[in-house]
CSV table of C-alpha atoms and ligand atoms in Angstrom, one decimal:
chain,number,residue,atom,x,y,z
H,26,MET,CA,140.6,-59.8,141.8
H,27,ALA,CA,137.6,-60.0,139.5
H,28,THR,CA,138.1,-56.4,138.4
H,29,LEU,CA,141.7,-57.3,137.6
H,30,ARG,CA,140.6,-60.2,135.5
H,31,ILE,CA,138.1,-58.1,133.7
H,32,LEU,CA,140.7,-55.4,133.1
H,33,LEU,CA,143.1,-58.1,131.8
H,34,LEU,CA,140.5,-59.5,129.4
H,35,LEU,CA,139.7,-56.0,128.2
H,36,PHE,CA,143.3,-55.4,127.6
H,37,LEU,CA,143.7,-58.6,125.6
H,38,GLN,CA,140.7,-57.8,123.5
H,39,LEU,CA,142.1,-54.4,122.8
H,40,ALA,CA,145.4,-56.0,121.8
H,41,VAL,CA,143.7,-58.4,119.5
H,42,LEU,CA,141.7,-55.6,118.0
H,43,PHE,CA,144.8,-53.5,117.5
H,44,PHE,CA,146.7,-56.2,115.7
H,45,ALA,CA,143.7,-57.1,113.6
H,46,VAL,CA,143.3,-53.5,112.4
H,47,GLU,CA,147.0,-52.8,112.0
H,48,PRO,CA,148.2,-54.6,108.8
H,49,ALA,CA,150.4,-57.4,109.9
H,50,ASN,CA,153.1,-56.5,107.4
H,51,ALA,CA,153.6,-53.0,108.8
H,52,GLN,CA,154.8,-54.1,112.2
H,53,GLY,CA,158.2,-52.8,113.0
H,54,LEU,CA,157.8,-49.5,111.2
H,55,LYS,CA,157.7,-46.4,113.4
H,56,LEU,CA,158.3,-42.7,113.1
H,57,ASP,CA,161.9,-41.7,113.5
H,58,PHE,CA,163.1,-45.3,113.6
H,59,TYR,CA,166.7,-44.0,113.3
H,60,LYS,CA,166.4,-41.5,116.1
H,61,LYS,CA,169.0,-43.4,118.2
H,62,THR,CA,171.0,-45.1,115.5
H,63,CYS,CA,171.4,-42.3,113.0
H,64,THR,CA,169.9,-39.2,114.4
H,65,ARG,CA,170.6,-37.1,111.3
H,66,ALA,CA,169.4,-39.6,108.7
H,67,GLU,CA,166.1,-38.0,107.8
H,68,SER,CA,167.5,-34.5,107.8
H,69,ILE,CA,170.3,-35.5,105.5
H,70,VAL,CA,167.9,-37.2,103.1
H,71,ARG,CA,165.7,-34.1,103.2
H,72,LYS,CA,168.6,-31.8,102.5
H,73,THR,CA,169.9,-33.8,99.6
H,74,THR,CA,166.5,-34.2,98.0
H,75,THR,CA,165.7,-30.5,98.4
H,76,GLN,CA,169.0,-29.6,96.7
H,77,PHE,CA,168.3,-31.8,93.7
H,78,ILE,CA,164.6,-31.0,93.3
H,79,SER,CA,165.0,-27.2,93.6
H,80,ARG,CA,167.4,-27.4,90.7
H,81,ALA,CA,165.3,-29.9,88.7
H,82,PRO,CA,161.7,-29.8,89.9
H,83,THR,CA,160.5,-32.3,87.2
H,84,LEU,CA,162.4,-35.0,89.0
H,85,ALA,CA,159.8,-35.0,91.8
H,86,ALA,CA,157.3,-36.9,89.6
H,87,PRO,CA,159.5,-39.9,88.6
H,88,LEU,CA,160.7,-40.2,92.2
H,89,LEU,CA,157.2,-40.4,93.5
H,90,ARG,CA,156.4,-43.0,90.8
H,91,MET,CA,159.6,-44.9,91.7
H,92,HIS,CA,158.3,-45.4,95.3
H,93,PHE,CA,155.0,-46.6,94.0
H,94,HIS,CA,156.8,-49.1,91.7
H,95,ASP,CA,159.0,-50.3,94.5
H,96,CYS,CA,156.0,-50.9,96.8
H,97,PHE,CA,153.9,-52.8,94.3
H,98,VAL,CA,156.6,-55.3,93.5
H,99,ARG,CA,157.7,-57.4,96.4
H,100,GLY,CA,156.7,-54.6,98.8
H,101,CYS,CA,158.6,-51.4,99.7
H,102,ASP,CA,162.0,-53.2,99.9
H,103,GLY,CA,164.1,-51.1,97.5
H,104,SER,CA,164.0,-53.9,94.9
H,105,VAL,CA,163.3,-51.3,92.2
H,106,LEU,CA,166.8,-49.9,92.8
H,107,LEU,CA,168.8,-53.1,92.1
H,108,ASN,CA,170.7,-53.4,88.9
H,109,SER,CA,170.4,-56.4,86.6
H,110,THR,CA,173.1,-59.0,86.7
H,111,LYS,CA,174.5,-61.4,84.2
H,112,ASN,CA,171.8,-64.0,85.0
H,113,ASN,CA,169.0,-61.8,86.1
H,114,GLN,CA,166.9,-59.0,84.5
H,115,ALA,CA,166.0,-56.6,87.4
H,116,GLU,CA,162.7,-54.6,87.8
H,117,LYS,CA,164.6,-51.6,86.6
H,118,ASP,CA,165.0,-53.1,83.2
H,119,ALA,CA,161.4,-54.3,82.7
H,120,ILE,CA,159.1,-52.5,80.3
H,121,PRO,CA,157.1,-50.6,83.0
H,122,ASN,CA,160.3,-48.9,84.1
H,123,GLN,CA,160.3,-46.8,81.0
H,124,SER,CA,160.5,-43.3,82.4
H,125,LEU,CA,161.7,-44.1,85.9
H,126,ARG,CA,164.6,-41.7,86.6
H,127,GLY,CA,166.1,-39.9,89.5
H,128,TYR,CA,168.2,-42.9,90.7
H,129,GLN,CA,171.1,-40.4,91.2
H,130,VAL,CA,169.1,-38.6,94.0
H,131,ILE,CA,168.7,-41.9,95.9
H,132,ASP,CA,172.4,-42.7,95.4
H,133,ALA,CA,173.4,-39.2,96.6
H,134,ALA,CA,171.2,-39.4,99.7
H,135,LYS,CA,172.5,-42.9,100.5
H,136,THR,CA,176.2,-41.7,100.1
H,137,ALA,CA,175.6,-38.8,102.4
H,138,VAL,CA,173.9,-40.9,105.0
H,139,GLU,CA,176.5,-43.7,104.8
H,140,ARG,CA,179.2,-41.1,105.5
H,141,VAL,CA,177.6,-40.3,108.9
H,142,CYS,CA,176.4,-43.8,109.9
H,143,PRO,CA,177.5,-46.6,107.6
H,144,GLY,CA,175.3,-49.7,107.2
H,145,VAL,CA,172.4,-48.4,109.3
H,146,VAL,CA,169.8,-46.8,107.0
H,147,SER,CA,168.1,-48.9,104.3
H,148,CYS,CA,167.7,-47.9,100.7
H,149,ALA,CA,164.0,-48.8,100.9
H,150,ASP,CA,163.6,-46.1,103.7
H,151,ILE,CA,165.7,-43.6,101.7
H,152,LEU,CA,163.4,-44.1,98.7
H,153,ALA,CA,160.3,-43.6,100.8
H,154,LEU,CA,161.7,-40.4,102.4
H,155,VAL,CA,163.0,-39.0,99.1
H,156,ALA,CA,159.6,-39.5,97.4
H,157,ARG,CA,157.9,-37.6,100.3
H,158,ASP,CA,160.6,-34.9,100.4
H,159,ALA,CA,160.5,-34.4,96.6
H,160,VAL,CA,156.8,-33.8,96.6
H,161,LEU,CA,157.2,-31.5,99.6
H,162,THR,CA,159.8,-29.5,97.8
H,163,ILE,CA,157.4,-28.8,94.9
H,164,LYS,CA,154.9,-27.6,97.6
H,165,GLY,CA,152.8,-30.8,97.5
H,166,PRO,CA,151.3,-32.4,100.5
H,167,PHE,CA,153.3,-33.7,103.5
H,168,TRP,CA,152.9,-37.3,104.8
H,169,ASP,CA,154.4,-39.2,107.6
H,170,VAL,CA,157.0,-41.8,106.6
H,171,PRO,CA,157.4,-44.3,109.4
H,172,THR,CA,160.8,-46.0,108.9
H,173,GLY,CA,162.5,-49.3,109.7
H,174,ARG,CA,162.1,-50.9,106.3
H,175,ARG,CA,164.9,-53.3,105.3
H,176,ASP,CA,166.2,-54.0,101.9
H,177,GLY,CA,165.3,-57.0,99.8
H,178,THR,CA,167.8,-59.1,97.9
H,179,VAL,CA,165.7,-60.0,94.9
H,180,SER,CA,164.5,-58.0,91.9
H,181,ARG,CA,162.9,-59.7,88.9
H,182,GLY,CA,161.7,-57.9,85.7
H,183,SER,CA,158.9,-60.4,85.2
H,184,GLU,CA,157.4,-59.5,88.6
H,185,ALA,CA,157.3,-55.8,87.6
H,186,LEU,CA,155.2,-56.8,84.6
H,187,ALA,CA,152.9,-59.0,86.7
H,188,ASN,CA,152.4,-56.6,89.6
H,189,LEU,CA,152.3,-53.1,88.2
H,190,PRO,CA,148.9,-52.0,86.9
H,191,SER,CA,148.9,-51.2,83.1
H,192,PRO,CA,147.7,-47.9,81.7
H,193,PHE,CA,145.5,-50.1,79.5
H,194,ALA,CA,143.8,-51.7,82.5
H,195,ASN,CA,140.1,-51.5,83.1
H,196,ILE,CA,138.5,-50.7,86.5
H,197,THR,CA,138.1,-54.4,87.5
H,198,GLN,CA,141.8,-55.0,86.9
H,199,LEU,CA,142.8,-51.8,88.7
H,200,LYS,CA,140.7,-52.5,91.7
H,201,SER,CA,142.0,-56.1,92.0
H,202,SER,CA,145.6,-55.0,91.5
H,203,PHE,CA,145.3,-52.5,94.4
H,204,LEU,CA,143.3,-55.0,96.5
H,205,ARG,CA,146.1,-57.5,96.2
H,206,LYS,CA,148.4,-55.0,97.9
H,207,GLY,CA,145.8,-54.3,100.6
H,208,LEU,CA,144.7,-51.0,99.0
H,209,SER,CA,141.0,-50.1,98.6
H,210,ALA,CA,139.1,-48.7,95.7
H,211,LYS,CA,139.3,-45.3,97.4
H,212,ASP,CA,143.1,-45.6,97.6
H,213,LEU,CA,143.0,-46.3,93.9
H,214,ALA,CA,141.0,-43.2,93.2
H,215,VAL,CA,143.2,-41.1,95.6
H,216,LEU,CA,146.6,-42.4,94.5
H,217,SER,CA,145.8,-42.1,90.8
H,218,GLY,CA,145.7,-38.3,91.6
H,219,GLY,CA,149.6,-38.6,91.6
H,220,HIS,CA,149.1,-38.1,87.9
H,221,THR,CA,148.6,-34.4,88.7
H,222,ILE,CA,152.4,-34.1,88.2
H,223,GLY,CA,154.7,-35.4,85.5
H,224,THR,CA,154.8,-36.6,82.0
H,225,SER,CA,154.1,-39.7,79.9
H,226,HIS,CA,155.4,-41.2,76.8
H,227,CYS,CA,153.0,-41.2,73.9
H,228,SER,CA,153.2,-45.0,73.7
H,229,SER,CA,151.2,-45.3,77.0
H,230,PHE,CA,148.0,-43.9,75.3
H,231,THR,CA,148.4,-43.6,71.4
H,232,ASN,CA,146.1,-46.6,71.0
H,233,ARG,CA,143.3,-44.3,72.2
H,234,LEU,CA,144.1,-41.8,69.4
H,235,TYR,CA,144.6,-44.1,66.4
H,236,ASN,CA,143.6,-47.7,66.5
H,237,PHE,CA,141.5,-48.4,69.6
H,238,THR,CA,139.8,-51.6,68.6
H,239,GLY,CA,142.0,-52.4,65.5
H,240,LYS,CA,139.6,-50.6,63.1
H,241,GLY,CA,141.5,-47.3,62.9
H,242,ASP,CA,139.2,-45.8,65.5
H,243,THR,CA,139.5,-43.7,68.6
H,244,ASP,CA,138.6,-44.3,72.2
H,245,PRO,CA,134.9,-43.2,72.5
H,246,SER,CA,135.5,-42.4,76.2
H,247,PHE,CA,138.2,-39.8,75.3
H,248,ASP,CA,137.3,-36.2,74.6
H,249,PRO,CA,137.4,-35.8,70.8
H,250,ASN,CA,138.8,-32.3,71.0
H,251,TYR,CA,141.6,-33.5,73.3
H,252,ILE,CA,142.3,-36.3,70.8
H,253,VAL,CA,142.9,-33.7,68.1
H,254,GLN,CA,145.4,-31.9,70.3
H,255,LEU,CA,147.2,-35.0,71.4
H,256,LYS,CA,147.6,-36.3,67.8
H,257,LYS,CA,149.7,-33.2,67.1
H,258,LYS,CA,152.1,-34.3,69.8
H,259,CYS,CA,152.1,-38.0,69.2
H,260,ASN,CA,152.4,-39.8,65.8
H,261,PRO,CA,151.1,-43.3,65.7
H,262,GLY,CA,154.3,-45.2,66.4
H,263,ASP,CA,155.9,-42.5,68.6
H,264,VAL,CA,157.9,-44.1,71.5
H,265,THR,CA,160.0,-41.1,72.5
H,266,SER,CA,157.9,-37.9,72.8
H,267,LEU,CA,156.6,-36.9,76.2
H,268,VAL,CA,153.4,-35.1,77.0
H,269,GLN,CA,152.3,-33.4,80.3
H,270,MET,CA,149.7,-35.5,82.0
H,271,ASP,CA,148.0,-32.4,83.6
H,272,PRO,CA,148.7,-29.8,80.9
H,273,GLY,CA,149.6,-26.4,82.1
H,274,SER,CA,150.0,-27.4,85.7
H,275,PHE,CA,152.1,-30.6,85.5
H,276,LYS,CA,154.6,-29.3,88.0
H,277,ILE,CA,152.0,-28.3,90.5
H,278,PHE,CA,150.5,-30.9,93.0
H,279,ASP,CA,146.8,-30.0,93.0
H,280,GLN,CA,143.4,-31.6,92.4
H,281,ASP,CA,143.3,-30.7,88.7
H,282,TYR,CA,143.7,-34.3,87.8
H,283,TYR,CA,140.1,-35.0,88.8
H,284,THR,CA,138.8,-32.1,86.7
H,285,LEU,CA,140.6,-33.6,83.7
H,286,VAL,CA,139.2,-37.1,84.4
H,287,VAL,CA,135.6,-35.7,84.7
H,288,LYS,CA,136.1,-33.9,81.3
H,289,SER,CA,137.1,-37.2,79.7
H,290,ARG,CA,140.7,-35.9,79.5
H,291,GLY,CA,142.4,-38.4,81.7
H,292,LEU,CA,145.4,-39.5,79.7
H,293,PHE,CA,145.3,-43.2,80.2
H,294,GLN,CA,142.5,-45.8,79.9
H,295,SER,CA,143.3,-46.4,83.6
H,296,ASP,CA,142.5,-42.8,84.4
H,297,ALA,CA,139.3,-42.8,82.4
H,298,ALA,CA,138.4,-46.1,84.1
H,299,LEU,CA,137.9,-44.4,87.4
H,300,LEU,CA,134.5,-43.3,86.0
H,301,ASP,CA,133.4,-46.9,85.5
H,302,ASP,CA,132.9,-47.7,89.2
H,303,SER,CA,130.3,-46.0,91.4
H,304,GLN,CA,132.7,-45.5,94.3
H,305,THR,CA,135.7,-44.2,92.3
H,306,LYS,CA,133.5,-42.1,90.1
H,307,ALA,CA,131.9,-40.5,93.2
H,308,TYR,CA,135.4,-39.6,94.5
H,309,VAL,CA,136.5,-38.2,91.2
H,310,LYS,CA,133.4,-36.1,90.9
H,311,LEU,CA,133.6,-34.8,94.4
H,312,GLN,CA,137.3,-33.8,94.1
H,313,SER,CA,136.7,-32.0,90.8
H,314,THR,CA,133.9,-29.8,92.1
H,315,THR,CA,134.4,-29.2,95.8
H,316,GLN,CA,135.9,-25.9,96.8
H,317,ARG,CA,137.5,-27.5,99.8
H,318,SER,CA,139.0,-30.6,98.2
H,319,THR,CA,140.1,-33.4,100.6
H,320,PHE,CA,142.5,-34.7,98.0
H,321,LEU,CA,145.8,-33.6,99.6
H,322,LYS,CA,144.8,-35.0,102.9
H,323,ASP,CA,143.5,-38.2,101.4
H,324,PHE,CA,146.7,-38.5,99.3
H,325,SER,CA,148.8,-38.3,102.5
H,326,ASN,CA,146.8,-41.0,104.2
H,327,SER,CA,146.9,-43.3,101.2
H,328,MET,CA,150.7,-42.8,100.7
H,329,VAL,CA,151.3,-43.9,104.3
H,330,LYS,CA,149.3,-47.0,103.6
H,331,MET,CA,151.1,-47.6,100.3
H,332,GLY,CA,154.5,-47.2,102.1
H,333,LYS,CA,153.7,-50.1,104.4
H,334,ILE,CA,153.0,-52.8,101.7
H,335,GLN,CA,154.8,-56.0,102.5
H,336,VAL,CA,157.8,-54.3,104.2
H,337,LEU,CA,160.7,-56.3,105.5
H,338,THR,CA,161.5,-55.4,109.1
H,339,GLY,CA,163.4,-56.6,112.1
H,340,LYS,CA,166.0,-59.1,111.0
H,341,ALA,CA,164.5,-59.8,107.5
H,342,GLY,CA,166.5,-58.6,104.5
H,343,GLU,CA,169.6,-56.5,104.9
H,344,ILE,CA,170.8,-52.9,104.9
H,345,ARG,CA,172.4,-52.5,101.5
H,346,LYS,CA,175.7,-50.8,101.2
H,347,ARG,CA,175.0,-49.5,97.8
H,348,CYS,CA,171.4,-49.2,96.6
H,349,SER,CA,171.9,-50.8,93.2
H,350,LEU,CA,173.7,-53.9,94.6
H,351,VAL,CA,172.9,-56.6,97.1
H,352,ASN,CA,175.7,-56.9,99.7
B,21,LIG,C1,146.5,-46.7,89.1
B,21,LIG,C2,147.4,-47.3,88.4
B,21,LIG,C3,148.5,-46.6,87.7
B,21,LIG,C4,148.8,-46.7,86.4
B,21,LIG,C5,148.2,-47.7,85.4
B,21,LIG,C6,149.9,-45.8,86.1
B,21,LIG,C7,150.5,-45.7,84.9
B,21,LIG,C8,151.5,-44.7,84.6
B,21,LIG,C9,152.1,-44.5,83.3
B,21,LIG,C10,151.9,-45.4,82.1
B,21,LIG,C11,152.9,-43.4,83.4
B,21,LIG,C12,153.7,-42.8,82.3
B,21,LIG,C13,155.0,-43.5,82.0
B,21,LIG,C14,155.6,-43.1,80.8
B,21,LIG,O1,155.1,-43.4,79.7
B,21,LIG,O2,156.6,-42.4,80.8
B,21,LIG,C15,152.7,-42.9,84.7
B,21,LIG,C16,153.4,-41.8,85.2
B,21,LIG,C17,153.4,-41.4,86.5
B,21,LIG,N1,152.7,-42.0,87.5
B,21,LIG,FE1,151.4,-43.5,87.4
B,21,LIG,N2,150.2,-45.1,87.2
B,21,LIG,C18,149.4,-45.6,88.2
B,21,LIG,C19,149.4,-45.2,89.5
B,21,LIG,C20,150.2,-44.3,90.1
B,21,LIG,C21,150.4,-44.0,91.5
B,21,LIG,C22,149.8,-44.8,92.6
B,21,LIG,C23,151.4,-43.0,91.6
B,21,LIG,C24,151.9,-42.4,92.8
B,21,LIG,C25,151.2,-42.2,93.9
B,21,LIG,C26,151.7,-42.6,90.2
B,21,LIG,C27,152.5,-41.6,89.9
B,21,LIG,C28,153.0,-41.3,88.6
B,21,LIG,C29,153.8,-40.1,88.3
B,21,LIG,C30,154.2,-39.0,89.3
B,21,LIG,C31,154.0,-40.2,86.9
B,21,LIG,C32,154.9,-39.2,86.1
B,21,LIG,C33,156.3,-39.7,86.0
B,21,LIG,C34,157.2,-38.8,85.2
B,21,LIG,O3,157.0,-37.6,85.1
B,21,LIG,O4,158.3,-39.3,84.8
B,21,LIG,N3,151.0,-43.4,89.3
B,21,LIG,N4,151.9,-43.7,85.4
B,22,LIG,C1,174.0,-49.8,88.3
B,22,LIG,O1,173.7,-49.5,86.9
B,22,LIG,C2,173.8,-48.1,86.6
B,22,LIG,C3,173.3,-47.9,85.2
B,22,LIG,O2,173.5,-48.9,84.4
B,22,LIG,C4,175.3,-47.8,86.7
B,22,LIG,O3,175.5,-46.4,86.4
B,22,LIG,C5,175.8,-48.0,88.2
B,22,LIG,O4,177.2,-47.8,88.3
B,22,LIG,C6,175.5,-49.5,88.5
B,22,LIG,N1,175.8,-49.6,90.0
B,22,LIG,C7,176.7,-50.4,90.4
B,22,LIG,C8,177.0,-50.4,91.9
B,22,LIG,O5,177.4,-51.1,89.7
B,23,LIG,C1,164.3,-49.8,81.1
B,23,LIG,O1,164.3,-51.0,80.5
B,23,LIG,C2,164.8,-51.0,79.2
B,23,LIG,C3,164.6,-52.4,78.6
B,23,LIG,O2,163.3,-52.8,78.7
B,23,LIG,C4,166.2,-50.6,79.2
B,23,LIG,O3,166.7,-50.5,77.8
B,23,LIG,C5,166.4,-49.2,79.8
B,23,LIG,O4,167.7,-48.8,80.0
B,23,LIG,C6,165.7,-49.2,81.2
B,23,LIG,N1,165.7,-47.9,81.8
B,23,LIG,C7,166.2,-47.6,83.0
B,23,LIG,C8,166.1,-46.2,83.4
B,23,LIG,O5,166.7,-48.4,83.7
B,24,LIG,C1,138.6,-56.1,82.1
B,24,LIG,O1,139.6,-56.8,81.5
B,24,LIG,C2,139.6,-58.2,81.7
B,24,LIG,C3,140.8,-58.8,81.0
B,24,LIG,O2,141.0,-58.3,79.7
B,24,LIG,C4,138.3,-58.8,81.1
B,24,LIG,O3,138.3,-60.2,81.3
B,24,LIG,C5,137.1,-58.2,81.8
B,24,LIG,O4,135.9,-58.6,81.2
B,24,LIG,C6,137.2,-56.6,81.7
B,24,LIG,N1,136.2,-56.1,82.6
B,24,LIG,C7,135.5,-55.0,82.2
B,24,LIG,C8,134.5,-54.5,83.2
B,24,LIG,O5,135.6,-54.5,81.2
B,25,LIG,C1,145.1,-51.3,63.5
B,25,LIG,O1,145.1,-52.5,64.1
B,25,LIG,C2,144.8,-53.6,63.3
B,25,LIG,C3,144.7,-54.9,64.2
B,25,LIG,O2,145.7,-55.0,65.1
B,25,LIG,C4,145.9,-53.8,62.2
B,25,LIG,O3,145.6,-54.9,61.4
B,25,LIG,C5,145.9,-52.5,61.4
B,25,LIG,O4,147.0,-52.5,60.5
B,25,LIG,C6,146.1,-51.3,62.4
B,25,LIG,N1,145.9,-50.0,61.6
B,25,LIG,C7,146.8,-49.0,61.7
B,25,LIG,C8,146.5,-47.8,60.9
B,25,LIG,O5,147.8,-49.1,62.4
């Protein structure tokens, strides 16, 4: 009897420990959530994504970014996919959306899944799976995508502005922005490595080239030789040109990003800012030098964490019929 009670106590303690460690918001997500309800869901999403990305590999970057933008605003609830309505400006149409593209991949995957099991698989899950499969298609790292997210019904442009970190942010702002989402300084250093692929509009960094403090000066923390090169690509008021964030290997998911940041060639102030904190700086330095980089593994771990931010599960939210419209 006594042993039984001790065992029971031990069990309860373990349970408490388990729930304390597991972020409360991630309950209800599990691997292969649709195993019984839509067996082929994940393979259909994979196939659709592979088809698109093998034809247009540069779409992988904006799709990865779309998942990040979804998760940082109201959690990973597909709110980034909703269209504006007459009375509401959606996240999609807020300033930080700028280069978000690839909505057609999400829509194609959703259509293909709906054909097989209508009304079962959420747009939030489809986006999370597409982002992973897109990166996988360009030979980037694999990460698990536990599923079971449900779709939100609200999308507000103003919340995108308030929740997405700005490329002009300093390290204090970046760390607190990530902390508000339950992500650590390490996650910040790791996930910023997503900038190893893709492009940016000049407007996200031209202040560093031309008028940093309003005196016609440049950003002293930016490599002057790099500034000369970037000025050739971006005129002062340029809002349309694109530059590769990791020049020469912007389609390859590797640890080059960290080498750039160490050389003061991180494109945004937010990239350079990783050198202003001892922990993020140590991570950047380690990844830029080590022969056996842990970046890909770390990235996978942090992506799983990011994908659990404030998810709706169980009976919360809905399963949208079309990803750009609430039911
Ligand atoms: C740490 C805070 C972050 C800031 C301030 C930031 C900011 C930006 C900005 C300004 C752009 C360029 C947009 C444009 O002008 O076209 C961009 C691009 C991109 N970001 Fe981030 N980002 C951050 C974190 C992340 C994270 C966590 C990920 C994913 C894990 C990510 C993935 C990407 C990708 C892949 C692109 C390229 C998109 C394309 O090629 O269209 N970023 N980011
Ligand atoms: C959402 O907006 C996009 C772009 O404006 C449009 O192409 C699409 O048809 C809209 N979706 C719906 C369901 O109306
Ligand atoms: C992004 O928002 C702007 C308005 O700020 C809008 O003109 C543009 O069409 C939006 N882009 C996408 C891809 O939705
Ligand atoms: C970061 O920016 C905020 C807001 O502009 C400012 O209050 C703060 O002093 C800055 N911190 C650092 C370390 O530069
Ligand atoms: C630089 O910024 C200052 C202050 O915002 C402004 O008065 C000045 O006209 C700008 N100079 C250039 C060359 O854009």
